[in-house]
Amino acid sequence: MRAIDIIMKKRGTNVRDENGNKTLAASTTLTADEIKFLIDSYVAGKVPDYQMSSFLMAVYFNGMTFEETGALTDAMLHSGDVIEFHKDDENAGTIFVDKHSTGGVGDKISLPLAPIVAACGVKDPMMSGRALGHTGGTLDKLESIEGYNVNLSEAEFKRGIAENGFAMMGQTPTIAPADKKMYALRDVTATVESVPLITSSILSKKVAEGADALVFDVKYGTGAFMKTTQDAEELANFLVKTAQAMGKKASALITNMNTPLGRTVGNFLEIEETVECLQGKGPSDVMELTYELGAHMLMLAGKAKDRDEAIAKCKNAVESGEALKIFLRNVSAQGGNADLLMAQIGKRRSEHHTQIFAEKDGYLSLDAFKTGLAGVYLGVGRNKSDDSVCADAGFILHKKTGDLVKKGELLLDVYGKDDSCLPQAVEMMKNEAISYSDSAPKTNPLIYKVIQ
């Protein structure tokens, strides 16, 4: 095989129609062997970046079938280490289930979700990412807990799941290295927005962590990667069907990310809200989405026969206090100080602080994307992958989209990494993220659609 032949096959060939006009014939479906050859050769350094870039552009324009995407995912998955739970006798018959979100602002759902489903008997191997751009990162939130370690070995990861039902870790250099190399190329060659490439990137990491079943939270809206419900539904279908083509159980929820989730945006602030959720006091939107995703995880794991039973079990895990106990056990198991964490709730704040008040009467709207960008000024997120974040930066939202506010009412508390960052963040919030209207804004349901 030659890389150039595979690229040409996916690109298509120029032909002339009956009128003599030149056109590009449809590309041909690649075989699993061709895809594996290309990915293996690229990781081994035998295929240069410029050829892989050409292949990525061909996929961007011509797409891939579910079968091709499954083969691409499998090749990327096996470009590095794959965690195997079923080699261990004690895991016989266990279905390991994880959840993946396509990212958003105030999206701390993974944090309360994992201990809730663990309290219901689900084993959850959770591999998460870091903040980049306007979107928050689960690993940064966890590392705001003093001492918490997300850099686990495979043995530590497995032990945490065996003892507490879940563990939290980041992607290691040896897990799906093809994805890391290819994503860097996609970022600089304008090929990020390709559904097959997004799908293979997500699934290669999630399957490598050892999951047998996956629930996807595919977000749409201003603060999401997919801006429309149509684009989100296309991605959700691709994720579910490709996962199934790989022999995995899967379902997806398409959810609204036009406005921030919950009442906090930030790293430690979202840990605080996680504890509130596990105490049964979390914001209604966060609790609703957590329970819905948890219900699908329970059903895929065989721990509930239907949604109603699954929701009831998730709520009982919170009301009984078991989910909070498991969360705090995980904190201790991964090096954090659980007692200190609980003592800091409601008290730990950046000293660099200001507030935003309503400038007029009206119904409030908060834009998720602009709020996320303002958070980057504060130190919540990153412009580049090697930027540092501030654990105590962020927003506390005292009012949310749809609330009727009076001029002078407190809307947000704002916490920054230093005093100099506050004016920029406040200006963006006032001029771009916050708006007022005379009538209540139209709001879409939090959960738009479920794909099984």
PDB file of N, CA and C in Angstrom, residues 203-246:
ATOM      1  N   LEU A 203     -14.205   8.791  20.248  1.00  0.00           N
ATOM      2  CA  LEU A 203     -14.363   7.367  20.540  1.00  0.00           C
ATOM      3  C   LEU A 203     -13.034   6.656  20.760  1.00  0.00           C
ATOM      4  N   SER A 204     -11.988   7.052  20.051  1.00  0.00           N
ATOM      5  CA  SER A 204     -10.708   6.363  20.223  1.00  0.00           C
ATOM      6  C   SER A 204     -10.224   6.487  21.666  1.00  0.00           C
ATOM      7  N   LYS A 205     -10.444   7.657  22.274  1.00  0.00           N
ATOM      8  CA  LYS A 205     -10.025   7.841  23.672  1.00  0.00           C
ATOM      9  C   LYS A 205     -10.976   7.134  24.634  1.00  0.00           C
ATOM     10  N   LYS A 206     -12.272   7.219  24.363  1.00  0.00           N
ATOM     11  CA  LYS A 206     -13.247   6.642  25.290  1.00  0.00           C
ATOM     12  C   LYS A 206     -13.193   5.123  25.301  1.00  0.00           C
ATOM     13  N   VAL A 207     -12.989   4.516  24.146  1.00  0.00           N
ATOM     14  CA  VAL A 207     -12.886   3.058  24.112  1.00  0.00           C
ATOM     15  C   VAL A 207     -11.553   2.616  24.705  1.00  0.00           C
ATOM     16  N   ALA A 208     -10.502   3.416  24.502  1.00  0.00           N
ATOM     17  CA  ALA A 208      -9.188   3.068  25.062  1.00  0.00           C
ATOM     18  C   ALA A 208      -9.209   3.033  26.582  1.00  0.00           C
ATOM     19  N   GLU A 209     -10.103   3.793  27.207  1.00  0.00           N
ATOM     20  CA  GLU A 209     -10.172   3.812  28.670  1.00  0.00           C
ATOM     21  C   GLU A 209     -10.867   2.563  29.217  1.00  0.00           C
ATOM     22  N   GLY A 210     -11.429   1.732  28.346  1.00  0.00           N
ATOM     23  CA  GLY A 210     -12.019   0.475  28.778  1.00  0.00           C
ATOM     24  C   GLY A 210     -13.530   0.437  28.845  1.00  0.00           C
ATOM     25  N   ALA A 211     -14.220   1.463  28.312  1.00  0.00           N
ATOM     26  CA  ALA A 211     -15.681   1.504  28.383  1.00  0.00           C
ATOM     27  C   ALA A 211     -16.324   0.494  27.433  1.00  0.00           C
ATOM     28  N   ASP A 212     -17.358  -0.198  27.945  1.00  0.00           N
ATOM     29  CA  ASP A 212     -18.162  -1.107  27.121  1.00  0.00           C
ATOM     30  C   ASP A 212     -19.381  -0.398  26.549  1.00  0.00           C
ATOM     31  N   ALA A 213     -19.795   0.672  27.196  1.00  0.00           N
ATOM     32  CA  ALA A 213     -20.985   1.413  26.787  1.00  0.00           C
ATOM     33  C   ALA A 213     -20.746   2.894  27.049  1.00  0.00           C
ATOM     34  N   LEU A 214     -21.372   3.737  26.234  1.00  0.00           N
ATOM     35  CA  LEU A 214     -21.123   5.177  26.311  1.00  0.00           C
ATOM     36  C   LEU A 214     -22.425   5.957  26.187  1.00  0.00           C
ATOM     37  N   VAL A 215     -22.534   7.004  26.986  1.00  0.00           N
ATOM     38  CA  VAL A 215     -23.631   7.965  26.860  1.00  0.00           C
ATOM     39  C   VAL A 215     -23.012   9.300  26.469  1.00  0.00           C
ATOM     40  N   PHE A 216     -23.499   9.878  25.395  1.00  0.00           N
ATOM     41  CA  PHE A 216     -22.950  11.128  24.880  1.00  0.00           C
ATOM     42  C   PHE A 216     -23.887  12.289  25.205  1.00  0.00           C
ATOM     43  N   ASP A 217     -23.306  13.370  25.697  1.00  0.00           N
ATOM     44  CA  ASP A 217     -24.028  14.623  25.895  1.00  0.00           C
ATOM     45  C   ASP A 217     -23.559  15.557  24.782  1.00  0.00           C
ATOM     46  N   VAL A 218     -24.316  15.632  23.704  1.00  0.00           N
ATOM     47  CA  VAL A 218     -23.936  16.428  22.537  1.00  0.00           C
ATOM     48  C   VAL A 218     -24.652  17.769  22.626  1.00  0.00           C
ATOM     49  N   LYS A 219     -23.874  18.822  22.802  1.00  0.00           N
ATOM     50  CA  LYS A 219     -24.453  20.127  23.060  1.00  0.00           C
ATOM     51  C   LYS A 219     -24.586  20.950  21.780  1.00  0.00           C
ATOM     52  N   TYR A 220     -25.603  21.805  21.760  1.00  0.00           N
ATOM     53  CA  TYR A 220     -25.776  22.749  20.664  1.00  0.00           C
ATOM     54  C   TYR A 220     -25.993  24.139  21.252  1.00  0.00           C
ATOM     55  N   GLY A 221     -25.745  25.162  20.445  1.00  0.00           N
ATOM     56  CA  GLY A 221     -25.997  26.527  20.905  1.00  0.00           C
ATOM     57  C   GLY A 221     -24.746  27.384  20.853  1.00  0.00           C
ATOM     58  N   THR A 222     -24.846  28.601  21.347  1.00  0.00           N
ATOM     59  CA  THR A 222     -23.737  29.551  21.238  1.00  0.00           C
ATOM     60  C   THR A 222     -22.482  29.069  21.958  1.00  0.00           C
ATOM     61  N   GLY A 223     -22.658  28.385  23.088  1.00  0.00           N
ATOM     62  CA  GLY A 223     -21.517  27.922  23.863  1.00  0.00           C
ATOM     63  C   GLY A 223     -21.055  26.531  23.515  1.00  0.00           C
ATOM     64  N   ALA A 224     -21.592  25.966  22.432  1.00  0.00           N
ATOM     65  CA  ALA A 224     -21.264  24.596  22.033  1.00  0.00           C
ATOM     66  C   ALA A 224     -20.449  24.590  20.752  1.00  0.00           C
ATOM     67  N   PHE A 225     -19.818  23.470  20.494  1.00  0.00           N
ATOM     68  CA  PHE A 225     -19.070  23.298  19.255  1.00  0.00           C
ATOM     69  C   PHE A 225     -20.030  23.215  18.065  1.00  0.00           C
ATOM     70  N   MET A 226     -21.146  22.506  18.244  1.00  0.00           N
ATOM     71  CA  MET A 226     -22.175  22.416  17.214  1.00  0.00           C
ATOM     72  C   MET A 226     -23.216  23.495  17.508  1.00  0.00           C
ATOM     73  N   LYS A 227     -23.399  24.432  16.596  1.00  0.00           N
ATOM     74  CA  LYS A 227     -24.230  25.604  16.880  1.00  0.00           C
ATOM     75  C   LYS A 227     -25.725  25.336  16.709  1.00  0.00           C
ATOM     76  N   THR A 228     -26.106  24.382  15.877  1.00  0.00           N
ATOM     77  CA  THR A 228     -27.524  24.139  15.602  1.00  0.00           C
ATOM     78  C   THR A 228     -27.929  22.747  16.062  1.00  0.00           C
ATOM     79  N   THR A 229     -29.230  22.568  16.252  1.00  0.00           N
ATOM     80  CA  THR A 229     -29.727  21.241  16.629  1.00  0.00           C
ATOM     81  C   THR A 229     -29.474  20.230  15.519  1.00  0.00           C
ATOM     82  N   GLN A 230     -29.537  20.688  14.250  1.00  0.00           N
ATOM     83  CA  GLN A 230     -29.303  19.782  13.123  1.00  0.00           C
ATOM     84  C   GLN A 230     -27.869  19.246  13.143  1.00  0.00           C
ATOM     85  N   ASP A 231     -26.895  20.139  13.367  1.00  0.00           N
ATOM     86  CA  ASP A 231     -25.501  19.700  13.411  1.00  0.00           C
ATOM     87  C   ASP A 231     -25.254  18.792  14.611  1.00  0.00           C
ATOM     88  N   ALA A 232     -25.848  19.135  15.741  1.00  0.00           N
ATOM     89  CA  ALA A 232     -25.684  18.310  16.940  1.00  0.00           C
ATOM     90  C   ALA A 232     -26.295  16.923  16.732  1.00  0.00           C
ATOM     91  N   GLU A 233     -27.450  16.876  16.069  1.00  0.00           N
ATOM     92  CA  GLU A 233     -28.088  15.585  15.823  1.00  0.00           C
ATOM     93  C   GLU A 233     -27.264  14.727  14.873  1.00  0.00           C
ATOM     94  N   GLU A 234     -26.656  15.366  13.862  1.00  0.00           N
ATOM     95  CA  GLU A 234     -25.792  14.609  12.950  1.00  0.00           C
ATOM     96  C   GLU A 234     -24.628  13.988  13.710  1.00  0.00           C
ATOM     97  N   LEU A 235     -23.979  14.781  14.578  1.00  0.00           N
ATOM     98  CA  LEU A 235     -22.857  14.265  15.360  1.00  0.00           C
ATOM     99  C   LEU A 235     -23.319  13.181  16.328  1.00  0.00           C
ATOM    100  N   ALA A 236     -24.452  13.389  16.983  1.00  0.00           N
ATOM    101  CA  ALA A 236     -24.958  12.398  17.938  1.00  0.00           C
ATOM    102  C   ALA A 236     -25.229  11.069  17.249  1.00  0.00           C
ATOM    103  N   ASN A 237     -25.861  11.121  16.079  1.00  0.00           N
ATOM    104  CA  ASN A 237     -26.123   9.892  15.330  1.00  0.00           C
ATOM    105  C   ASN A 237     -24.824   9.199  14.940  1.00  0.00           C
ATOM    106  N   PHE A 238     -23.849   9.982  14.507  1.00  0.00           N
ATOM    107  CA  PHE A 238     -22.573   9.401  14.094  1.00  0.00           C
ATOM    108  C   PHE A 238     -21.875   8.742  15.272  1.00  0.00           C
ATOM    109  N   LEU A 239     -21.902   9.403  16.435  1.00  0.00           N
ATOM    110  CA  LEU A 239     -21.264   8.838  17.616  1.00  0.00           C
ATOM    111  C   LEU A 239     -21.927   7.529  18.030  1.00  0.00           C
ATOM    112  N   VAL A 240     -23.252   7.531  18.085  1.00  0.00           N
ATOM    113  CA  VAL A 240     -23.974   6.337  18.530  1.00  0.00           C
ATOM    114  C   VAL A 240     -23.796   5.192  17.544  1.00  0.00           C
ATOM    115  N   LYS A 241     -23.955   5.464  16.257  1.00  0.00           N
ATOM    116  CA  LYS A 241     -23.895   4.384  15.263  1.00  0.00           C
ATOM    117  C   LYS A 241     -22.478   3.864  15.063  1.00  0.00           C
ATOM    118  N   THR A 242     -21.497   4.755  15.156  1.00  0.00           N
ATOM    119  CA  THR A 242     -20.110   4.293  15.048  1.00  0.00           C
ATOM    120  C   THR A 242     -19.735   3.452  16.266  1.00  0.00           C
ATOM    121  N   ALA A 243     -20.162   3.890  17.451  1.00  0.00           N
ATOM    122  CA  ALA A 243     -19.904   3.095  18.658  1.00  0.00           C
ATOM    123  C   ALA A 243     -20.536   1.713  18.527  1.00  0.00           C
ATOM    124  N   GLN A 244     -21.734   1.675  18.004  1.00  0.00           N
ATOM    125  CA  GLN A 244     -22.407   0.388  17.817  1.00  0.00           C
ATOM    126  C   GLN A 244     -21.677  -0.466  16.785  1.00  0.00           C
ATOM    127  N   ALA A 245     -21.153   0.179  15.735  1.00  0.00           N
ATOM    128  CA  ALA A 245     -20.396  -0.559  14.722  1.00  0.00           C
ATOM    129  C   ALA A 245     -19.130  -1.171  15.314  1.00  0.00           C
ATOM    130  N   MET A 246     -18.657  -0.590  16.419  1.00  0.00           N
ATOM    131  CA  MET A 246     -17.483  -1.114  17.119  1.00  0.00           C
ATOM    132  C   MET A 246     -17.860  -2.101  18.218  1.00  0.00           C
TER     133      MET A 246
END
